[in-house]
Amino acid sequence: MVVAVRPTSTGTLDFSGPAPDVVILGMSGHCAPPCVSPTDNYDNLGHNGTLDLLADAVSTAGYSVQVSGYTSSVRESFGSPRQS
């Protein structure tokens, strides 16, 4: 399977400039065997254009926006003392 990865059109977060009206943080990950998660994961929300579409909609509504996409991976088993 070939995955087309394209860079996002939105810039990186700018911590030195004025605060935007909206910050979009996209957390996603996609990895299927034979890849090794999380090192082989890629940010599919950013790379498929979804975060750009969200940023464009926010910007069209008249708000300033900054976007950042991250990869994530769900473990096979998860436990937390906060989980009931």
PDB file of C-alpha atoms in Angstrom:
ATOM      1  CA  MET A   1       0.000   0.000   0.000  1.00  0.00           C
ATOM      2  CA  VAL A   2       1.352   3.426  -0.938  1.00  0.00           C
ATOM      3  CA  VAL A   3       0.402   6.378   1.207  1.00  0.00           C
ATOM      4  CA  ALA A   4       0.476   9.850  -0.310  1.00  0.00           C
ATOM      5  CA  VAL A   5       1.802  12.258   2.283  1.00  0.00           C
ATOM      6  CA  ARG A   6       1.580  15.950   1.579  1.00  0.00           C
ATOM      7  CA  PRO A   7       2.688  18.817   3.788  1.00  0.00           C
ATOM      8  CA  THR A   8       0.014  20.963   5.387  1.00  0.00           C
ATOM      9  CA  SER A   9      -0.545  24.435   4.010  1.00  0.00           C
ATOM     10  CA  THR A  10      -0.818  25.937   7.489  1.00  0.00           C
ATOM     11  CA  GLY A  11       2.301  27.165   9.232  1.00  0.00           C
ATOM     12  CA  THR A  12       3.709  25.852  12.472  1.00  0.00           C
ATOM     13  CA  LEU A  13       2.620  27.243  15.816  1.00  0.00           C
ATOM     14  CA  ASP A  14       4.088  30.689  16.483  1.00  0.00           C
ATOM     15  CA  PHE A  15       4.663  31.150  20.208  1.00  0.00           C
ATOM     16  CA  SER A  16       6.421  34.487  19.780  1.00  0.00           C
ATOM     17  CA  GLY A  17       3.623  36.289  17.911  1.00  0.00           C
ATOM     18  CA  PRO A  18       0.178  37.414  19.002  1.00  0.00           C
ATOM     19  CA  ALA A  19      -2.155  34.706  20.278  1.00  0.00           C
ATOM     20  CA  PRO A  20      -4.568  33.400  17.625  1.00  0.00           C
ATOM     21  CA  ASP A  21      -8.318  33.255  18.179  1.00  0.00           C
ATOM     22  CA  VAL A  22      -8.305  29.491  17.626  1.00  0.00           C
ATOM     23  CA  VAL A  23      -5.637  26.793  17.986  1.00  0.00           C
ATOM     24  CA  ILE A  24      -6.333  23.423  16.363  1.00  0.00           C
ATOM     25  CA  LEU A  25      -4.312  20.478  17.697  1.00  0.00           C
ATOM     26  CA  GLY A  26      -4.862  17.352  15.637  1.00  0.00           C
ATOM     27  CA  MET A  27      -3.908  14.048  17.235  1.00  0.00           C
ATOM     28  CA  SER A  28      -3.962  11.081  14.908  1.00  0.00           C
ATOM     29  CA  GLY A  29      -1.949   8.092  13.921  1.00  0.00           C
ATOM     30  CA  HIS A  30      -2.169   5.334  11.401  1.00  0.00           C
ATOM     31  CA  CYS A  31      -0.018   2.280  11.359  1.00  0.00           C
ATOM     32  CA  ALA A  32      -0.832  -1.204  10.134  1.00  0.00           C
ATOM     33  CA  PRO A  33       1.386  -4.262   9.983  1.00  0.00           C
ATOM     34  CA  PRO A  34       4.171  -4.597   8.972  1.00  0.00           C
ATOM     35  CA  CYS A  35       4.958  -1.142  10.385  1.00  0.00           C
ATOM     36  CA  VAL A  36       6.054  -0.738  13.989  1.00  0.00           C
ATOM     37  CA  SER A  37       3.903   1.609  16.022  1.00  0.00           C
ATOM     38  CA  PRO A  38       4.497   4.346  17.161  1.00  0.00           C
ATOM     39  CA  THR A  39       7.780   4.981  15.305  1.00  0.00           C
ATOM     40  CA  ASP A  40       6.264   4.341  11.868  1.00  0.00           C
ATOM     41  CA  ASN A  41       3.040   6.279  12.523  1.00  0.00           C
ATOM     42  CA  TYR A  42       2.255   9.332  10.468  1.00  0.00           C
ATOM     43  CA  ASP A  43      -0.101  12.233  11.096  1.00  0.00           C
ATOM     44  CA  ASN A  44      -2.926  11.261   8.752  1.00  0.00           C
ATOM     45  CA  LEU A  45      -5.183  14.223   9.706  1.00  0.00           C
ATOM     46  CA  GLY A  46      -2.473  16.683   8.745  1.00  0.00           C
ATOM     47  CA  HIS A  47      -1.156  14.825   5.748  1.00  0.00           C
ATOM     48  CA  ASN A  48      -4.536  14.141   4.140  1.00  0.00           C
ATOM     49  CA  GLY A  49      -5.637  17.791   4.353  1.00  0.00           C
ATOM     50  CA  THR A  50      -8.233  17.526   7.120  1.00  0.00           C
ATOM     51  CA  LEU A  51      -6.481  20.022   9.417  1.00  0.00           C
ATOM     52  CA  ASP A  52      -6.116  22.456   6.504  1.00  0.00           C
ATOM     53  CA  LEU A  53      -9.851  22.217   5.808  1.00  0.00           C
ATOM     54  CA  LEU A  54     -10.637  22.975   9.455  1.00  0.00           C
ATOM     55  CA  ALA A  55      -8.215  25.903   9.493  1.00  0.00           C
ATOM     56  CA  ASP A  56      -9.712  27.266   6.262  1.00  0.00           C
ATOM     57  CA  ALA A  57     -13.234  27.094   7.725  1.00  0.00           C
ATOM     58  CA  VAL A  58     -12.150  28.925  10.890  1.00  0.00           C
ATOM     59  CA  SER A  59     -10.274  31.528   8.872  1.00  0.00           C
ATOM     60  CA  THR A  60     -13.252  32.039   6.529  1.00  0.00           C
ATOM     61  CA  ALA A  61     -15.384  32.742   9.605  1.00  0.00           C
ATOM     62  CA  GLY A  62     -13.052  35.648  10.370  1.00  0.00           C
ATOM     63  CA  TYR A  63     -10.872  34.179  13.109  1.00  0.00           C
ATOM     64  CA  SER A  64      -7.107  33.880  13.223  1.00  0.00           C
ATOM     65  CA  VAL A  65      -5.992  30.269  13.504  1.00  0.00           C
ATOM     66  CA  GLN A  66      -2.880  28.200  14.067  1.00  0.00           C
ATOM     67  CA  VAL A  67      -2.691  24.451  13.493  1.00  0.00           C
ATOM     68  CA  SER A  68      -0.413  21.643  14.550  1.00  0.00           C
ATOM     69  CA  GLY A  69      -0.758  17.932  13.845  1.00  0.00           C
ATOM     70  CA  TYR A  70       0.766  15.166  15.923  1.00  0.00           C
ATOM     71  CA  THR A  71       0.978  11.403  15.668  1.00  0.00           C
ATOM     72  CA  SER A  72      -0.361   9.132  18.336  1.00  0.00           C
ATOM     73  CA  SER A  73      -0.707   5.436  18.942  1.00  0.00           C
ATOM     74  CA  VAL A  74      -3.127   3.415  21.028  1.00  0.00           C
ATOM     75  CA  ARG A  75      -1.489   0.639  22.973  1.00  0.00           C
ATOM     76  CA  GLU A  76      -2.883  -2.881  22.930  1.00  0.00           C
ATOM     77  CA  SER A  77      -3.530  -2.641  26.656  1.00  0.00           C
ATOM     78  CA  PHE A  78      -3.992   0.483  28.691  1.00  0.00           C
ATOM     79  CA  GLY A  79      -4.441   1.013  32.369  1.00  0.00           C
ATOM     80  CA  SER A  80      -4.838   4.128  34.429  1.00  0.00           C
ATOM     81  CA  PRO A  81      -5.528   4.776  38.094  1.00  0.00           C
ATOM     82  CA  ARG A  82      -8.021   7.443  36.922  1.00  0.00           C
ATOM     83  CA  GLN A  83      -9.970   4.915  34.867  1.00  0.00           C
ATOM     84  CA  SER A  84     -12.997   3.474  36.642  1.00  0.00           C
TER      85      SER A  84
END
